Amino acid sequence: TIRVSAEGIVNGAEAFVDLDEIVYNLEETDVYTPPVVSIWSDDHKVPIANSSRPGSIDSTIPRFVNHDEFNPFILEIFNSAFGPDSFRIDVLKRSKSLIRIFDNSTNEQITEDPGDGTFHYPPDPNGEESGVQLPRFQTAELRLEIKPSLDREDSDIAEIQLEITSDGNSNLTSLVTFTVQRTFGIRAEVSQDCDGTPLGYMRVSLCSPDSERPELEFRTRITNSMSDQPAVNWLIQDPSSLKKNLDLNQAYGQWNFNIRNSDGEAVPRISLGSGEFTELFVTATLTNQVVSGNHTIYLRVIEDTEDSNPRYFDLPITFDIEPLPPNLQILQVSPNSLLLPGEEYSIQMKVKNLGNSPQTVLLGADVEQAEWKAEIGGLSGSPLVVIDPFDETGFTLIITVPDSARNADTIPISVSASPLDTEQSFPQSYTAKLSLNAVVELSSISDILISEIVNPRPITLVILVLSTFLIIPGIQFWFNRRRWSSQMEYIEALNSTNASSEENEEGLEKIDDSLPPPVTSSQEINDTERYEDDDIELI
């Protein structure tokens, strides 16, 4: 029942002016919900995992477990249902670890059910259904004990995953996941790094921005976790020479690591007694070509002994390399060849990915000249190709020369490589381009002439027009010259005839000296019948 009252001022005094009641009929129902599960350290101070906030705690942070004993953790199950419920605990991942579960309040061990292979809580005594359930909004505190694998060939780092299922509704489950790391009396952890939490996980772009060879500094704490043992000498192995790192990536062998103490002195060996610790300063210098992503390397601390199975600890250190903008380059592999009309030619080329992440590339070829064709070949019929970081791939540029191509034609062809991404687009400045010239050369003069006649260039047409204007006057001049030559021959013939006549007249005068004078007529010749030399017209 909900009562609602209203107060007011009546005649200057406060008084109830209205009162109402709302009655609700509530019915209890068996409504089940997924349980809220959490993992804590044995002292209940450090949260390790929580099913209601799976992303709030890094499940990859290793939790130390000694190799020869069961290591305790706190497992809490909160019944968030509106009624009592019981639960089944199933170990999905254990990595060869041995696992035991106890009721932390009674110290009673909960054994694994042979029927379904899970741990039941509340436990069923003698394997029979007891009907005992966890009341609503109550928390059960259990003790989870883990003993890592005894086989040294197994990984020191293991993932543990638990699934807790409601008995009231088997579809309602909760998952918790965390990581454990096996130790052998010695442990190490990053106590300070260049970018803060999480420790041991460093973003290179923040620690060493705009550096060709990034340099990162961090500090490690090494602790002897054994008790009641004399001091032990431990060797610090350079990560660049550790076989475990080289098996992961040979490029790690080119990284430089400088390990020193607080005085700046190199530290190849340390000595620690039971419970003692020391801190070392490490500087890691990376190469200039590191693939984007997380790179985990290990700093090994190993017992200085001749024993075939020395105690050791591998400290994982992760470097996060962010992807750089696309950086593509196109190179021509085979040289240009002289082209012939109507033929198809192939030029071998390659595109380089100079970036640090895999890149999807769209290849293209373009030619502006009509009838010419340029296309990409050699990629299974697709112009798309994926290139690994700092790698390259080859392709073929296919050029088809039209039949109308003429001698000495020079055609520019553009080849491009554009980066593609499904989540973002890149500006045109990231597209790599290469320009080359295709040159046509005909070997015979007849082919050149035929080509120019069939497909004349503009300059050829101009030359033909000019030649026409020059040839016609030339022919006319040739005919005129022949006519002039004939006239000159005629004139020379006339001159030659006149000269002969004069010579004959002189000879006759000499002969006529012995003859009597000629008989002449007294009649004079009419002046109109005489021709002077000036009256002769030479044509």
Coordinates of C-alpha atoms in Angstrom, one line a residue:
T1 CA 0.0 0.0 0.0
I2 CA 1.3 3.4 -1.0
R3 CA -0.3 6.5 0.7
V4 CA -0.2 9.9 -1.0
S5 CA -1.0 13.0 1.1
A6 CA -1.3 16.6 0.2
E7 CA -0.8 19.5 2.7
G8 CA -1.9 23.1 2.4
I9 CA -2.4 26.2 4.4
V10 CA -5.9 26.7 5.7
N11 CA -6.8 29.8 7.6
G12 CA -3.1 30.4 8.1
A13 CA -2.3 27.0 9.4
E14 CA -0.9 23.9 7.8
A15 CA -3.4 21.0 7.3
F16 CA -3.9 17.9 5.3
V17 CA -6.1 18.7 2.3
D18 CA -6.1 15.3 0.6
L19 CA -5.1 11.7 1.3
D20 CA -5.1 8.8 -1.1
E21 CA -4.0 5.2 -1.1
I22 CA -2.7 3.0 -3.9
V23 CA -2.7 -0.8 -3.3
Y24 CA -0.5 -3.2 -5.3
N25 CA -1.0 -6.9 -5.2
L26 CA 2.6 -8.5 -5.5
E27 CA 3.0 -12.1 -6.5
E28 CA 6.3 -13.9 -5.9
T29 CA 7.5 -15.7 -9.0
D30 CA 10.5 -17.9 -9.6
V31 CA 12.5 -15.5 -11.8
Y32 CA 16.1 -16.6 -12.3
T33 CA 19.0 -14.4 -13.5
P34 CA 22.6 -15.1 -14.4
P35 CA 24.8 -15.2 -11.2
V36 CA 27.4 -12.5 -10.7
V37 CA 30.7 -14.2 -10.3
S38 CA 34.0 -12.6 -9.2
I39 CA 37.6 -13.8 -8.6
W40 CA 39.8 -12.2 -5.9
S41 CA 43.3 -12.7 -4.5
D42 CA 43.5 -15.0 -1.5
D43 CA 43.6 -12.0 0.9
H44 CA 40.5 -10.6 -0.9
K45 CA 42.2 -7.3 -1.8
V46 CA 43.0 -7.6 -5.5
P47 CA 40.1 -8.1 -7.9
I48 CA 41.1 -10.5 -10.7
A49 CA 37.9 -11.1 -12.7
N50 CA 34.2 -10.1 -12.6
S51 CA 31.4 -11.5 -14.9
S52 CA 29.3 -8.3 -14.6
R53 CA 32.3 -6.1 -15.7
P54 CA 34.3 -8.3 -18.1
G55 CA 36.2 -5.4 -19.7
S56 CA 37.1 -3.5 -16.5
I57 CA 39.9 -6.0 -15.5
D58 CA 42.6 -7.1 -17.9
S59 CA 42.3 -10.9 -17.9
T60 CA 45.7 -11.3 -19.5
I61 CA 47.6 -10.0 -16.4
P62 CA 49.4 -13.0 -15.1
R63 CA 48.7 -14.1 -11.5
F64 CA 51.7 -15.9 -9.9
V65 CA 51.3 -19.5 -8.8
N66 CA 54.1 -21.7 -7.3
H67 CA 54.8 -24.8 -9.3
D68 CA 54.8 -27.3 -6.5
E69 CA 51.7 -26.3 -4.5
F70 CA 48.0 -25.4 -4.7
N71 CA 47.6 -21.6 -4.9
P72 CA 44.4 -20.2 -3.4
F73 CA 42.0 -17.6 -5.0
I74 CA 38.6 -16.4 -3.7
L75 CA 35.6 -17.3 -5.9
E76 CA 32.4 -15.4 -5.1
I77 CA 28.9 -16.3 -6.5
F78 CA 26.1 -13.8 -6.0
N79 CA 22.6 -15.0 -6.4
S80 CA 20.9 -12.0 -8.2
A81 CA 17.6 -13.9 -8.8
F82 CA 14.3 -13.2 -7.1
G83 CA 14.4 -16.6 -5.5
P84 CA 16.8 -19.2 -4.1
D85 CA 19.0 -21.0 -6.6
S86 CA 21.8 -23.5 -6.9
F87 CA 24.7 -23.5 -9.3
R88 CA 27.1 -25.7 -11.3
I89 CA 30.7 -24.7 -11.8
D90 CA 32.3 -25.9 -15.0
V91 CA 36.1 -25.5 -15.7
L92 CA 36.2 -24.8 -19.4
K93 CA 40.0 -24.0 -19.6
R94 CA 42.7 -25.1 -17.2
S95 CA 45.8 -25.8 -19.3
K96 CA 46.7 -29.0 -17.5
S97 CA 46.4 -27.4 -14.1
L98 CA 44.9 -29.2 -11.1
I99 CA 41.9 -27.4 -9.6
R100 CA 40.2 -27.8 -6.3
I101 CA 37.2 -25.9 -4.8
F102 CA 36.3 -25.5 -1.1
D103 CA 33.5 -23.8 0.7
N104 CA 35.5 -21.1 2.3
S105 CA 33.1 -20.7 5.3
T106 CA 33.2 -24.4 6.3
N107 CA 36.5 -25.4 4.6
E108 CA 34.5 -28.3 3.1
Q109 CA 35.8 -29.5 -0.3
I110 CA 33.4 -29.6 -3.1
T111 CA 34.2 -32.6 -5.3
E112 CA 33.6 -32.8 -9.0
D113 CA 30.4 -34.6 -9.9
P114 CA 31.2 -37.8 -11.8
G115 CA 28.0 -37.5 -13.8
D116 CA 28.4 -34.1 -15.5
G117 CA 32.0 -33.3 -14.5
T118 CA 31.0 -30.0 -12.8
F119 CA 31.2 -28.7 -9.2
H120 CA 27.7 -28.3 -7.6
Y121 CA 27.0 -25.5 -5.1
P122 CA 25.5 -25.9 -2.6
P123 CA 27.0 -29.4 -2.7
D124 CA 24.7 -32.5 -2.8
P125 CA 25.7 -34.8 0.1
N126 CA 26.3 -38.4 -0.9
G127 CA 25.5 -37.4 -4.5
E128 CA 21.8 -37.0 -3.8
E129 CA 19.6 -33.9 -4.3
S130 CA 19.5 -32.2 -0.9
G131 CA 17.3 -29.3 -2.0
V132 CA 19.7 -26.8 -0.3
Q133 CA 19.9 -23.6 -2.3
L134 CA 21.6 -20.2 -2.0
P135 CA 19.0 -17.6 -0.9
R136 CA 18.3 -14.7 -3.1
F137 CA 20.6 -11.7 -3.0
Q138 CA 23.2 -13.8 -1.0
T139 CA 26.8 -14.4 -1.8
A140 CA 28.6 -17.7 -1.6
E141 CA 32.3 -17.4 -0.9
L142 CA 34.4 -20.4 -2.2
R143 CA 38.1 -21.0 -2.3
L144 CA 39.5 -21.9 -5.7
E145 CA 42.9 -23.6 -5.5
I146 CA 45.1 -24.0 -8.6
K147 CA 48.3 -26.1 -9.0
P148 CA 50.1 -25.6 -12.3
S149 CA 51.3 -28.3 -14.6
L150 CA 54.5 -30.1 -13.4
D151 CA 55.7 -30.7 -17.0
R152 CA 58.3 -28.1 -17.8
E153 CA 57.5 -28.4 -21.5
D154 CA 54.1 -26.9 -20.9
S155 CA 53.7 -23.2 -21.1
D156 CA 54.3 -21.2 -17.9
I157 CA 51.4 -18.9 -18.7
A158 CA 47.9 -20.6 -18.6
E159 CA 44.4 -19.3 -19.1
I160 CA 41.7 -20.3 -16.6
Q161 CA 38.0 -20.0 -17.5
L162 CA 35.0 -20.9 -15.4
E163 CA 31.4 -21.1 -16.4
I164 CA 28.8 -20.9 -13.6
T165 CA 25.3 -22.0 -14.6
S166 CA 21.9 -21.5 -12.8
D167 CA 20.2 -24.8 -11.9
G168 CA 16.9 -23.0 -12.1
N169 CA 17.5 -22.1 -15.7
S170 CA 20.4 -23.8 -17.5
N171 CA 20.4 -21.1 -20.2
L172 CA 21.6 -18.5 -17.7
T173 CA 25.3 -18.6 -17.4
S174 CA 28.2 -16.4 -16.4
L175 CA 31.9 -16.6 -17.5
V176 CA 35.0 -15.5 -15.7
T177 CA 38.5 -15.7 -17.3
F178 CA 41.9 -14.9 -15.8
T179 CA 45.6 -15.8 -16.4
V180 CA 48.1 -17.6 -14.1
Q181 CA 51.9 -17.9 -14.5
R182 CA 53.9 -20.7 -13.0
T183 CA 56.9 -19.7 -10.9
F184 CA 59.9 -21.6 -9.5
G185 CA 60.9 -19.6 -6.5
I186 CA 61.7 -16.4 -8.4
R187 CA 59.4 -13.9 -9.9
A188 CA 59.6 -10.6 -11.8
E189 CA 57.2 -7.8 -12.6
V190 CA 57.3 -4.4 -14.2
S191 CA 57.2 -1.8 -11.4
Q192 CA 57.3 1.3 -13.7
D193 CA 57.2 2.0 -17.4
C194 CA 57.0 4.9 -19.7
D195 CA 53.2 5.2 -20.1
G196 CA 51.8 4.1 -16.8
T197 CA 49.2 1.4 -16.3
P198 CA 48.9 -1.3 -17.2
L199 CA 52.4 -2.0 -16.2
G200 CA 54.4 -4.0 -18.7
Y201 CA 52.3 -2.8 -21.6
M202 CA 53.9 0.1 -23.4
R203 CA 52.5 2.2 -26.3
V204 CA 55.5 3.0 -28.5
S205 CA 53.8 6.1 -30.0
L206 CA 53.5 7.6 -26.5
C207 CA 56.8 6.6 -25.2
S208 CA 58.9 7.4 -28.2
P209 CA 57.0 9.5 -30.7
D210 CA 58.3 10.4 -34.2
S211 CA 61.4 8.3 -33.6
E212 CA 63.1 6.3 -36.4
R213 CA 64.4 3.7 -33.8
P214 CA 62.0 3.9 -30.8
E215 CA 63.7 3.8 -27.4
L216 CA 61.6 2.7 -24.3
E217 CA 62.6 2.6 -20.6
F218 CA 61.0 0.6 -17.9
R219 CA 61.9 -0.8 -14.4
T220 CA 61.5 -4.4 -13.2
R221 CA 61.4 -5.8 -9.7
I222 CA 62.8 -9.3 -9.2
T223 CA 61.8 -11.1 -6.0
N224 CA 63.0 -14.3 -4.4
S225 CA 59.7 -15.9 -3.4
M226 CA 61.3 -18.9 -1.6
S227 CA 61.3 -19.1 2.2
D228 CA 64.0 -20.4 4.5
Q229 CA 66.5 -20.8 1.7
P230 CA 70.1 -19.4 1.4
A231 CA 70.9 -16.7 -1.1
V232 CA 70.8 -17.8 -4.7
N233 CA 72.7 -16.3 -7.8
W234 CA 70.5 -15.5 -10.7
L235 CA 71.5 -14.6 -14.3
I236 CA 69.7 -11.9 -16.3
Q237 CA 69.5 -13.0 -19.9
D238 CA 69.4 -10.5 -22.8
P239 CA 65.9 -10.8 -24.5
S240 CA 67.5 -10.4 -27.9
S241 CA 69.5 -13.6 -27.5
L242 CA 66.8 -15.7 -25.8
K243 CA 65.7 -18.6 -28.0
K244 CA 62.1 -18.3 -26.8
N245 CA 61.9 -14.8 -28.3
L246 CA 63.7 -15.7 -31.5
D247 CA 61.3 -18.6 -32.0
L248 CA 58.5 -16.0 -31.9
N249 CA 60.1 -13.6 -34.3
Q250 CA 63.7 -13.5 -35.6
A251 CA 63.5 -9.7 -35.8
Y252 CA 63.6 -9.5 -32.0
G253 CA 67.3 -10.5 -32.3
Q254 CA 68.0 -7.1 -33.8
W255 CA 66.5 -5.2 -30.8
N256 CA 69.0 -3.8 -28.3
F257 CA 68.5 -4.1 -24.5
N258 CA 70.5 -2.3 -21.9
I259 CA 70.1 -3.7 -18.4
R260 CA 71.6 -1.8 -15.5
N261 CA 71.2 -1.2 -11.8
S262 CA 70.4 2.1 -10.0
D263 CA 74.1 3.1 -10.3
G264 CA 74.0 2.8 -14.1
E265 CA 76.2 -0.3 -14.1
A266 CA 75.5 -3.4 -16.3
V267 CA 73.9 -6.2 -14.4
P268 CA 74.4 -9.7 -15.8
R269 CA 74.0 -11.4 -12.4
I270 CA 72.2 -10.7 -9.1
S271 CA 72.1 -12.5 -5.7
L272 CA 68.9 -12.7 -3.6
G273 CA 68.0 -14.4 -0.4
S274 CA 64.6 -15.6 0.7
G275 CA 62.0 -12.8 0.4
E276 CA 64.6 -10.3 -1.0
F277 CA 64.1 -8.2 -4.1
T278 CA 66.0 -5.8 -6.4
E279 CA 65.1 -3.4 -9.1
L280 CA 66.7 -3.2 -12.5
F281 CA 66.4 -0.5 -15.2
V282 CA 65.9 -1.7 -18.8
T283 CA 66.2 0.3 -22.0
A284 CA 64.9 -1.3 -25.1
T285 CA 65.8 0.1 -28.6
L286 CA 63.6 -1.2 -31.4
T287 CA 64.5 -1.4 -35.1
N288 CA 63.0 1.0 -37.7
Q289 CA 60.8 -1.6 -39.3
V290 CA 58.5 -3.2 -36.8
V291 CA 55.1 -4.6 -37.8
S292 CA 52.1 -3.0 -36.2
G293 CA 50.4 -4.8 -33.3
N294 CA 51.4 -6.2 -29.9
H295 CA 54.9 -7.6 -29.6
T296 CA 55.5 -9.6 -26.4
I297 CA 59.1 -10.5 -25.5
Y298 CA 60.4 -12.2 -22.4
L299 CA 63.1 -11.1 -19.9
R300 CA 64.4 -14.3 -18.4
V301 CA 65.8 -14.6 -14.8
I302 CA 67.4 -18.0 -14.4
E303 CA 69.3 -19.7 -11.6
D304 CA 73.1 -19.8 -12.0
T305 CA 73.6 -23.5 -11.5
E306 CA 74.8 -26.6 -13.3
D307 CA 71.5 -28.3 -12.6
S308 CA 69.8 -29.6 -15.8
N309 CA 66.5 -28.1 -14.5
P310 CA 67.3 -24.7 -13.1
R311 CA 64.7 -22.5 -11.6
Y312 CA 63.7 -19.5 -13.8
F313 CA 61.1 -16.9 -14.5
D314 CA 60.1 -15.3 -17.9
L315 CA 58.8 -11.8 -17.5
P316 CA 56.5 -10.9 -20.4
I317 CA 56.8 -7.3 -21.7
T318 CA 54.5 -6.1 -24.4
F319 CA 55.2 -3.3 -26.9
D320 CA 52.2 -1.9 -28.8
I321 CA 53.1 -0.6 -32.3
E322 CA 50.4 1.5 -33.9
P323 CA 49.8 1.3 -37.7
L324 CA 51.4 4.1 -39.7
P325 CA 49.7 5.8 -42.7
P326 CA 49.9 4.0 -46.0
N327 CA 53.2 4.3 -47.8
L328 CA 53.2 2.7 -51.3
Q329 CA 55.8 2.8 -54.1
I330 CA 55.6 1.5 -57.7
L331 CA 58.7 0.4 -59.5
Q332 CA 59.3 -0.8 -63.1
V333 CA 61.2 -4.1 -63.3
S334 CA 61.5 -4.7 -67.1
P335 CA 62.7 -2.0 -69.5
N336 CA 60.6 -0.3 -72.1
S337 CA 60.5 -1.9 -75.5
L338 CA 59.9 -0.3 -78.9
L339 CA 56.3 -0.9 -80.0
L340 CA 54.7 -1.9 -83.3
P341 CA 51.2 -1.1 -84.3
G342 CA 48.5 -3.8 -83.7
E343 CA 50.6 -5.7 -81.1
E344 CA 50.3 -6.4 -77.4
Y345 CA 53.2 -5.9 -74.9
S346 CA 53.8 -6.7 -71.3
I347 CA 55.9 -4.7 -68.8
Q348 CA 56.8 -6.3 -65.5
M349 CA 56.3 -4.0 -62.5
K350 CA 56.1 -4.3 -58.7
V351 CA 54.4 -2.3 -55.8
K352 CA 56.1 -2.0 -52.4
N353 CA 54.3 -1.6 -49.1
L354 CA 56.6 0.5 -47.0
G355 CA 54.1 0.7 -44.1
N356 CA 54.1 -1.4 -41.0
S357 CA 50.7 -3.0 -41.5
P358 CA 49.1 -5.2 -44.2
Q359 CA 47.6 -3.1 -46.9
T360 CA 44.9 -3.8 -49.5
V361 CA 45.9 -2.1 -52.7
L362 CA 43.9 -1.3 -55.8
L363 CA 46.1 -1.2 -58.9
G364 CA 45.1 0.7 -62.0
A365 CA 46.5 1.9 -65.4
D366 CA 45.3 4.8 -67.5
V367 CA 46.1 6.0 -71.0
E368 CA 44.5 9.1 -72.5
Q369 CA 45.2 8.4 -76.1
A370 CA 42.3 7.1 -78.1
E371 CA 42.4 3.4 -79.2
W372 CA 45.3 2.7 -76.9
K373 CA 44.7 0.3 -74.0
A374 CA 46.5 -0.2 -70.7
E375 CA 45.4 -2.7 -68.1
I376 CA 46.8 -4.6 -65.1
G377 CA 47.5 -8.3 -65.4
G378 CA 49.1 -11.2 -63.5
L379 CA 46.9 -11.0 -60.4
S380 CA 44.3 -13.7 -61.1
G381 CA 42.1 -11.3 -63.0
S382 CA 41.7 -8.9 -60.0
P383 CA 43.3 -5.5 -59.6
L384 CA 43.1 -5.9 -55.8
V385 CA 46.1 -7.3 -53.9
V386 CA 47.0 -7.5 -50.2
I387 CA 50.6 -6.8 -49.4
D388 CA 52.2 -7.7 -46.1
P389 CA 54.2 -5.0 -44.1
F390 CA 57.5 -4.1 -45.6
D391 CA 56.9 -6.5 -48.5
E392 CA 56.2 -6.2 -52.2
T393 CA 54.3 -8.0 -55.0
G394 CA 54.7 -8.1 -58.7
F395 CA 52.2 -7.4 -61.5
T396 CA 52.1 -7.0 -65.2
L397 CA 51.2 -3.8 -67.2
I398 CA 49.6 -4.9 -70.5
I399 CA 49.8 -2.4 -73.4
T400 CA 47.7 -2.8 -76.5
V401 CA 49.0 -0.7 -79.5
P402 CA 46.3 0.2 -82.1
D403 CA 46.8 -0.4 -85.8
S404 CA 46.6 3.3 -86.4
A405 CA 49.8 4.0 -84.4
R406 CA 52.4 5.9 -86.3
N407 CA 56.2 5.9 -86.2
A408 CA 57.7 7.9 -83.3
D409 CA 54.4 8.2 -81.5
T410 CA 55.1 8.8 -77.8
I411 CA 52.1 7.9 -75.5
P412 CA 52.2 8.6 -71.7
I413 CA 50.8 5.8 -69.6
S414 CA 50.0 6.3 -65.8
V415 CA 50.1 3.4 -63.3
S416 CA 48.6 3.9 -59.9
A417 CA 48.3 2.0 -56.5
S418 CA 45.6 3.2 -54.2
P419 CA 45.3 2.0 -50.5
L420 CA 41.9 0.7 -49.5
D421 CA 40.3 0.1 -46.1
T422 CA 36.8 -1.0 -45.2
E423 CA 36.7 1.3 -42.1
Q424 CA 38.2 4.5 -43.5
S425 CA 39.1 6.3 -46.7
F426 CA 42.5 7.8 -47.6
P427 CA 43.2 11.1 -49.4
Q428 CA 44.6 11.1 -52.9
S429 CA 48.0 12.0 -51.6
Y430 CA 48.4 8.4 -50.4
T431 CA 48.0 7.0 -53.9
A432 CA 51.4 6.0 -55.5
K433 CA 51.8 6.8 -59.2
L434 CA 54.3 6.0 -61.9
S435 CA 54.4 7.5 -65.4
L436 CA 56.1 5.9 -68.4
N437 CA 56.2 6.6 -72.2
A438 CA 55.3 4.1 -74.8
V439 CA 57.2 4.8 -78.1
V440 CA 56.3 3.3 -81.5
E441 CA 59.1 2.6 -84.0
L442 CA 58.7 1.2 -87.5
S443 CA 61.7 -0.5 -89.0
S444 CA 61.2 0.0 -92.8
I445 CA 60.8 3.3 -94.7
S446 CA 57.9 1.8 -96.6
D447 CA 56.0 1.0 -93.4
I448 CA 56.6 4.6 -92.2
L449 CA 55.3 6.1 -95.5
I450 CA 52.2 3.9 -95.5
S451 CA 51.5 4.7 -91.9
E452 CA 51.8 8.4 -92.6
I453 CA 49.6 8.2 -95.7
V454 CA 46.9 6.1 -94.0
N455 CA 46.9 8.0 -90.7
P456 CA 48.6 11.3 -91.4
R457 CA 49.6 13.6 -88.6
P458 CA 48.6 17.3 -88.6
I459 CA 52.2 18.2 -89.4
T460 CA 52.2 15.8 -92.3
L461 CA 49.1 17.4 -93.8
V462 CA 50.7 20.8 -93.5
I463 CA 53.8 19.5 -95.3
L464 CA 51.7 18.0 -98.0
V465 CA 49.9 21.3 -98.6
L466 CA 53.1 23.3 -98.7
S467 CA 54.7 20.7 -101.0
T468 CA 51.8 21.0 -103.3
F469 CA 52.2 24.8 -103.5
L470 CA 55.9 24.3 -104.2
I471 CA 55.7 21.5 -106.8
I472 CA 53.1 23.3 -109.1
P473 CA 55.3 26.4 -109.6
G474 CA 58.3 24.1 -110.0
I475 CA 56.7 22.2 -112.8
Q476 CA 55.7 25.4 -114.5
F477 CA 59.2 26.8 -114.1
W478 CA 60.5 23.5 -115.7
F479 CA 58.3 23.9 -118.7
N480 CA 59.2 27.7 -119.0
R481 CA 62.9 26.8 -118.8
R482 CA 62.6 24.3 -121.6
R483 CA 60.9 26.9 -123.8
W484 CA 63.5 29.5 -122.9
S485 CA 66.2 27.0 -123.8
S486 CA 64.7 26.3 -127.2
Q487 CA 64.5 30.0 -128.0
M488 CA 68.1 30.5 -126.9
E489 CA 69.2 27.7 -129.2
Y490 CA 67.3 29.3 -132.0
I491 CA 68.9 32.7 -131.4
E492 CA 72.4 31.1 -131.2
A493 CA 71.6 29.4 -134.5
L494 CA 70.7 32.7 -136.1
N495 CA 73.8 34.4 -134.8
S496 CA 75.9 31.6 -136.1
T497 CA 74.3 32.0 -139.5
N498 CA 75.0 35.8 -139.6
A499 CA 78.6 35.2 -138.7
S500 CA 79.0 32.7 -141.6
S501 CA 77.5 35.2 -144.1
E502 CA 80.0 37.9 -143.1
E503 CA 82.9 35.6 -143.5
N504 CA 81.7 34.7 -146.9
E505 CA 81.4 38.3 -147.9
E506 CA 85.0 39.1 -146.8
G507 CA 86.2 36.2 -148.9
L508 CA 84.4 37.4 -151.9
E509 CA 85.9 40.9 -151.6
K510 CA 89.4 39.5 -151.8
I511 CA 88.4 37.5 -154.8
D512 CA 86.7 40.3 -156.5
D513 CA 89.8 42.5 -156.6
S514 CA 90.8 40.9 -159.8
L515 CA 87.4 41.2 -161.3
P516 CA 85.9 44.3 -163.0
P517 CA 83.5 46.4 -160.9
P518 CA 80.0 45.2 -160.9
V519 CA 77.4 46.6 -163.1
T520 CA 74.9 48.7 -161.0
S521 CA 71.6 50.2 -161.8
S522 CA 71.2 53.9 -161.7
Q523 CA 67.9 53.5 -160.0
E524 CA 68.0 54.0 -156.2
I525 CA 66.3 51.6 -153.8
N526 CA 63.3 52.9 -152.1
D527 CA 63.9 53.9 -148.5
T528 CA 60.8 52.0 -147.4
E529 CA 62.3 48.7 -148.5
R530 CA 65.5 49.1 -146.3
Y531 CA 65.6 47.7 -142.8
E532 CA 67.8 49.1 -140.2
D533 CA 69.3 47.0 -137.4
D534 CA 67.2 48.8 -134.9
D535 CA 64.1 47.8 -136.7
I536 CA 64.7 44.1 -136.1
E537 CA 62.7 42.8 -133.2
L538 CA 64.1 39.8 -131.3
I539 CA 61.5 37.6 -129.7

